[in-house]
Short mmCIF file of C-alpha atoms in Angstrom, two decimals:
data_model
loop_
_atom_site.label_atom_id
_atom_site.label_comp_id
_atom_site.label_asym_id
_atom_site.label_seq_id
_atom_site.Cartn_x
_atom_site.Cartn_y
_atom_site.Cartn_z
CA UNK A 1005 -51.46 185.85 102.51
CA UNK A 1006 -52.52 189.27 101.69
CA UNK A 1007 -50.65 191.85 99.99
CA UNK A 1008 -49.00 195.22 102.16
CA UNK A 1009 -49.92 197.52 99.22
CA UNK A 1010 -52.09 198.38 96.49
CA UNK A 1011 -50.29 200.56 93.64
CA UNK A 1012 -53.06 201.60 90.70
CA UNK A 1013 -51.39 203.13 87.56
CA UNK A 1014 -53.12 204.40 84.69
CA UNK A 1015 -53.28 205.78 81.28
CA UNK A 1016 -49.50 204.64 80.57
CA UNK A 1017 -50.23 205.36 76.98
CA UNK A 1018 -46.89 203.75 75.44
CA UNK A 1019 -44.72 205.53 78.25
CA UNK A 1020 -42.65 202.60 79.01
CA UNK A 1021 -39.79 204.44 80.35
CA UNK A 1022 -42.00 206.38 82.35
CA UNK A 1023 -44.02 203.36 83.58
CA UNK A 1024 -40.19 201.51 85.02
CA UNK A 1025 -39.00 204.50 86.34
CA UNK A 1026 -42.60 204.61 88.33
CA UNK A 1027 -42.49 201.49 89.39
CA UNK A 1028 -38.62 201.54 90.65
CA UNK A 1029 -40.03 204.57 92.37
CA UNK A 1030 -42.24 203.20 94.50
CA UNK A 1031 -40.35 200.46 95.16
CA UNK A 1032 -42.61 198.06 93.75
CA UNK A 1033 -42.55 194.54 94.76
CA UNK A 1034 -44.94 191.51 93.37
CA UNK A 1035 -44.63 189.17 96.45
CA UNK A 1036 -46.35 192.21 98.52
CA UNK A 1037 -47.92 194.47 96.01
CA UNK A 1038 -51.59 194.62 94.58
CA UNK A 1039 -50.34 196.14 91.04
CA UNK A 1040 -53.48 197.53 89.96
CA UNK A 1041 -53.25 198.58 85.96
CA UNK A 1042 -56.58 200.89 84.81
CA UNK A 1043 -56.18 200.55 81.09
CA UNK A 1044 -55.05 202.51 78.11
CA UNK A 1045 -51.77 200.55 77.87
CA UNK A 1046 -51.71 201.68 74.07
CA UNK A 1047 -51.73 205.08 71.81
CA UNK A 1048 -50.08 208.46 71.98
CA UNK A 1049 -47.33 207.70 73.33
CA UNK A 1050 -43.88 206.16 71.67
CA UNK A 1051 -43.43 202.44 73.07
CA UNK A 1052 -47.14 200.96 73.02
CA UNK A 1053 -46.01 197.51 72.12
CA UNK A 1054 -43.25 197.46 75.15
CA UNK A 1055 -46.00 198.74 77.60
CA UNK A 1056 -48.73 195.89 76.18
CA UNK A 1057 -45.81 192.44 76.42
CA UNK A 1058 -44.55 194.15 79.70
CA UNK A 1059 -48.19 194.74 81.75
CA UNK A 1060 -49.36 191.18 80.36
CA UNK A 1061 -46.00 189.75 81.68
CA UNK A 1062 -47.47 191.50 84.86
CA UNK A 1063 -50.45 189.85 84.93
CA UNK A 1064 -49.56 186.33 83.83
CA UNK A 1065 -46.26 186.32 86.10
CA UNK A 1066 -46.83 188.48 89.49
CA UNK A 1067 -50.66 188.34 89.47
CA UNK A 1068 -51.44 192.23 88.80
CA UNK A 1069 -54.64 193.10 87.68
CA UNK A 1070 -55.84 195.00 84.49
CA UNK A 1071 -58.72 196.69 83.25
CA UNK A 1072 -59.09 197.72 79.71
CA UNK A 1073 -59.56 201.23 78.64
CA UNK A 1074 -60.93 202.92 75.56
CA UNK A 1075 -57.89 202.97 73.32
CA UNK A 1076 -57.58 199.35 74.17
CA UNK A 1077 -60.72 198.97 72.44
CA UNK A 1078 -59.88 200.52 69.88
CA UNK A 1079 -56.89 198.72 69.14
CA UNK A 1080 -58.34 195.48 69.45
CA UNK A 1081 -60.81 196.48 67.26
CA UNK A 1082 -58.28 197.77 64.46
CA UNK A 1083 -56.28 194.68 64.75
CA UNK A 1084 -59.37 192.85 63.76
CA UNK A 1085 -60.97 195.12 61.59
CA UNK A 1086 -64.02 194.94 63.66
CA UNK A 1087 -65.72 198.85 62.82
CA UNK A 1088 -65.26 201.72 60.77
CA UNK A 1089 -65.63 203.92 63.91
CA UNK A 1090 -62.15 202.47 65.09
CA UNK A 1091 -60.39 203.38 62.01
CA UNK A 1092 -61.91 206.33 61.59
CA UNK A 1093 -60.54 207.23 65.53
CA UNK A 1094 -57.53 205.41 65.51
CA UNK A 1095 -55.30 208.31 63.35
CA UNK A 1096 -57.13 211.34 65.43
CA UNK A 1097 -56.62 210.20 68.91
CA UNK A 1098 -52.68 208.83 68.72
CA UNK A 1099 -52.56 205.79 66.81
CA UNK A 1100 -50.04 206.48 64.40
CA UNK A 1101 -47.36 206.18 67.52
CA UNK A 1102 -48.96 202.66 68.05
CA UNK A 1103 -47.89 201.85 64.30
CA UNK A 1104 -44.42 203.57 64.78
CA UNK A 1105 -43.74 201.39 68.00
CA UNK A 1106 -45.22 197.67 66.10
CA UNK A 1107 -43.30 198.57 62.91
CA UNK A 1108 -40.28 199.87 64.50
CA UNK A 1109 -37.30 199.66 62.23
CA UNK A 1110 -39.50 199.05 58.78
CA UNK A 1111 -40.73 201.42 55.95
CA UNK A 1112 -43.53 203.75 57.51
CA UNK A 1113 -44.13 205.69 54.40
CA UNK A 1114 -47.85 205.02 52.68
CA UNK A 1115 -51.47 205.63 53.41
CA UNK A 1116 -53.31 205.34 56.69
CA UNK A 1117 -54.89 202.15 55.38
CA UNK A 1118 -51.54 200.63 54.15
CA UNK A 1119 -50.39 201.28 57.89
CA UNK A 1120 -53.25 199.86 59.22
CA UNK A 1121 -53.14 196.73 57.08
CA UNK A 1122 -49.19 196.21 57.98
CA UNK A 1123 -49.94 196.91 61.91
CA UNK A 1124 -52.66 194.33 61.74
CA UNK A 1125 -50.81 191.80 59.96
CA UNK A 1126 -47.80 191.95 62.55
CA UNK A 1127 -49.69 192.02 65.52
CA UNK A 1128 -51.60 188.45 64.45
CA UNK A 1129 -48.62 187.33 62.90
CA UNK A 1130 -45.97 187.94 65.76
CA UNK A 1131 -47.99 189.61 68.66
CA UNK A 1132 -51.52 187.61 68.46
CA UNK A 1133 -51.41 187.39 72.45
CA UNK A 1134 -51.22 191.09 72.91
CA UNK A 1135 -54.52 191.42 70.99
CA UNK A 1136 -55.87 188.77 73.02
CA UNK A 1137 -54.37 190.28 76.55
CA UNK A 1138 -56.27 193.80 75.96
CA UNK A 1139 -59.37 191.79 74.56
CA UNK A 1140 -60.02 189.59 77.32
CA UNK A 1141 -59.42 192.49 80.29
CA UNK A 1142 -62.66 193.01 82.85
CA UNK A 1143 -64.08 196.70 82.88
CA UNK A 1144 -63.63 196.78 86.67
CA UNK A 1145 -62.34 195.19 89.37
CA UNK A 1146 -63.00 196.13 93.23
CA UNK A 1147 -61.67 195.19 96.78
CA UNK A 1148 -62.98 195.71 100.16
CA UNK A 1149 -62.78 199.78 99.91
CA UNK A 1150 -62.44 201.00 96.33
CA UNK A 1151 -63.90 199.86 92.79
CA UNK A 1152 -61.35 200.29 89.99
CA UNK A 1153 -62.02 201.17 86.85
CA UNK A 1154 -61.15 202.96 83.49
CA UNK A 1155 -63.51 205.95 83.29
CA UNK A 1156 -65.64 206.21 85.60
CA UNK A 1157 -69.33 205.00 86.84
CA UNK A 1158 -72.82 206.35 85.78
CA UNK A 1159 -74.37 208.16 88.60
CA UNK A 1160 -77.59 206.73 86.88
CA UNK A 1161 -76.91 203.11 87.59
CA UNK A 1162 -77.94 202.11 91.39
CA UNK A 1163 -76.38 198.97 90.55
CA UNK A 1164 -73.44 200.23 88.72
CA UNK A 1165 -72.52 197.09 87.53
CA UNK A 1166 -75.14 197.20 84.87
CA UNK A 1167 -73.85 200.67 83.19
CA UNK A 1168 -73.20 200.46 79.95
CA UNK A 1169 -69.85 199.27 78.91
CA UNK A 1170 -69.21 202.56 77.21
CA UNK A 1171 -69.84 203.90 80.61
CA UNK A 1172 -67.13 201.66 81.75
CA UNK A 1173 -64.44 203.24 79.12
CA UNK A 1174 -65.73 206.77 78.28
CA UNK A 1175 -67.46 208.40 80.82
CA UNK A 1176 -66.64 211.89 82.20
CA UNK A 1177 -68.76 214.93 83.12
CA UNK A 1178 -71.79 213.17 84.24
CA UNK A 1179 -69.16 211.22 86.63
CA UNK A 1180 -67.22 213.88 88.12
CA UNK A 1181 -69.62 216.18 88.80
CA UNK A 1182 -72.46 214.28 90.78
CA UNK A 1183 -72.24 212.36 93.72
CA UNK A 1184 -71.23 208.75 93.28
CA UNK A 1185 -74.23 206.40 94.50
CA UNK A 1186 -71.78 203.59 95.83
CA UNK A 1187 -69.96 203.11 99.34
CA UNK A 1188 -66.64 202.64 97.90
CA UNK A 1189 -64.16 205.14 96.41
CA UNK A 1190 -63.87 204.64 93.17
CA UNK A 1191 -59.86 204.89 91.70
CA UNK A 1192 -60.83 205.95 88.02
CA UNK A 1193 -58.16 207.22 85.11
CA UNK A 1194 -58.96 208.21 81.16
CA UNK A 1195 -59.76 212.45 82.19
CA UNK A 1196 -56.17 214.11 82.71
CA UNK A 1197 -56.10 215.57 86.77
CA UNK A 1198 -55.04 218.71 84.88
CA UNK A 1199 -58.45 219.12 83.39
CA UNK A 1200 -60.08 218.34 86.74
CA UNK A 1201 -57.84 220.72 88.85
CA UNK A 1202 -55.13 222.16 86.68
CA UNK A 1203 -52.51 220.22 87.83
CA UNK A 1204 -51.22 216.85 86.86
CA UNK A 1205 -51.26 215.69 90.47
CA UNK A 1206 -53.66 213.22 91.51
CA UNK A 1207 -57.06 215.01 92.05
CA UNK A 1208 -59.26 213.63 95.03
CA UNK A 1209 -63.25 214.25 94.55
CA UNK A 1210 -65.61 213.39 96.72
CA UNK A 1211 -66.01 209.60 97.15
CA UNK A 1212 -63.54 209.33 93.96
CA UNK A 1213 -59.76 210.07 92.71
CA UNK A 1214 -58.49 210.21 89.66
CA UNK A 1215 -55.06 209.12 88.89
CA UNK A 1216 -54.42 209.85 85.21
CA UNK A 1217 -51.56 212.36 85.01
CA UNK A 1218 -51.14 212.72 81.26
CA UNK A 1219 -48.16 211.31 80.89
CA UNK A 1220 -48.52 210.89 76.87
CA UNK A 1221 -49.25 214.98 76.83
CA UNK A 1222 -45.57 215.15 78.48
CA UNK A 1223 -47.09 215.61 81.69
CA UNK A 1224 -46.07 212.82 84.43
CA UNK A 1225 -47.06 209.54 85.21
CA UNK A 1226 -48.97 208.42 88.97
CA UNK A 1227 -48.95 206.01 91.17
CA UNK A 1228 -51.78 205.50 93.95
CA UNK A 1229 -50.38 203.84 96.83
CA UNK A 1230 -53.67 202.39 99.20
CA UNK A 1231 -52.03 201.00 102.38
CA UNK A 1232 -55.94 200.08 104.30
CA UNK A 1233 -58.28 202.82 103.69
CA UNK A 1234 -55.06 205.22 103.66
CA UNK A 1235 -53.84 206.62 100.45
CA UNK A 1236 -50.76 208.81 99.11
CA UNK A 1237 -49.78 209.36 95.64
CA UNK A 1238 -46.43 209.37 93.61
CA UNK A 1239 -45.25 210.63 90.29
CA UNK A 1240 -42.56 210.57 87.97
CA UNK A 1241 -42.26 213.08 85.00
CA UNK A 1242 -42.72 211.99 82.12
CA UNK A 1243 -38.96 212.36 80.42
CA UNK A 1244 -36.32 211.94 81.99
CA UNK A 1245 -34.60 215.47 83.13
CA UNK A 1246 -31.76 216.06 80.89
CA UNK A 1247 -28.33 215.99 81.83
CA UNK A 1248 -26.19 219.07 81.67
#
């Protein structure tokens, strides 16, 4: 039986009480949602290790789907010590709030590579299957009318399933501003709407939306809701509005 809904999130970044309150708000249910994840589960934001066990738990237990982003990567590649690129990235582009959120409730004082050493020795030690989870995660995934995917695709590639995988998890520019060469819309995160229309509402392109609402730069958090060919969008903020 098929699902009602598809509902594509992205870019959660460690926003796990932004990513609940999303999903409460649109009413999300597993028996007839398609929960479509496009990556960047980790960095930036404060509860990366709460977003990773819950969106797996997604995955293994109500059959959403996943793609893996760029600071995915990244933090597979940190955890084991794969390149210097990574750990020379890692501290620039938010990974100190990945350490905060894995060591939670230890000493965080020392160098970068005496964090780095401690986050990698928790992660195999108590968290090996969240390494493995963002490891193992396709670069795309696609349905009758949309492809789904991270970053983008390559204008370049007739058969865009031969990009490069960089391609896959960095691509920008070249993306949004030509044409895509594929019949499907494709649902893409990892460039903040607000940098594609100066607001941090989804932004629909020609032949292409973008969801990521840059919820880790205390923007909001969106949700893609594709009932058919027929889409709508929904947002929470990214904190919760004080109470007076």
């Amino acid at each position: 039986m098929g699902k009602e809904r598809t509902l594509v999130i992205s870019d959660i970044h460690g926003c796990y009480d932004a990513f609940n309150r999303l999903l409460e708000r649109v009413n999300y249910e597993p028996v007839k949602d398609q929960l479509i994840l496009l990556g960047d589960f980790v960095s930036k934001g404060p509860d990366s290790k709460l977003v990773v066990e819950q969106s797996a738990s997604l995955v293994r237990e109500h059959g959403a789907i996943a793609v893996q982003g760029n600071h995915d990567e990244r933090f597979v590649d940190i955890v084991r010590n794969k390149t210097k690129e990574a750990r020379e990235k890692f501290f620039r582009h938010g990974g100190r709030q990945t350490v905060y959120s894995y060591l939670k409730g230890s000493d965080m004082t020392g160098s970068e590579d005496d964090l780095l050493n401690r986050l990698r020795e928790t992660v195999l030690e108590r968290y090996p299957y969240h390494a493995d989870f963002l490891e193992q995660l396709p670069y795309y995934y696609e349905d009758t009318h949309f492809i789904y995917v991270h970053a983008g695709l390559n204008p370049k590639y007739t058969n865009w399933k031969e990009q490069p995988k960089r391609d896959f998890l960095y691509i920008k520019d070249s993306f949004h501003r030509a044409d895509t060469v594929v019949d499907k819309v494709v649902v893409f995160g990892h460039t903040k709407t607000v940098d594609l229309h100066g607001r941090a509402d989804v932004w629909y392109g020609k032949g292409k939306i973008g969801i990521d609402g840059g919820c880790a730069s205390g923007l909001q958090l969106n949700a893609l809701e594709i009932i058919g060919e027929e889409v709508r969008s929904f947002s929470v903020p990214a904190r919760r509005a004080a109470i007076s």
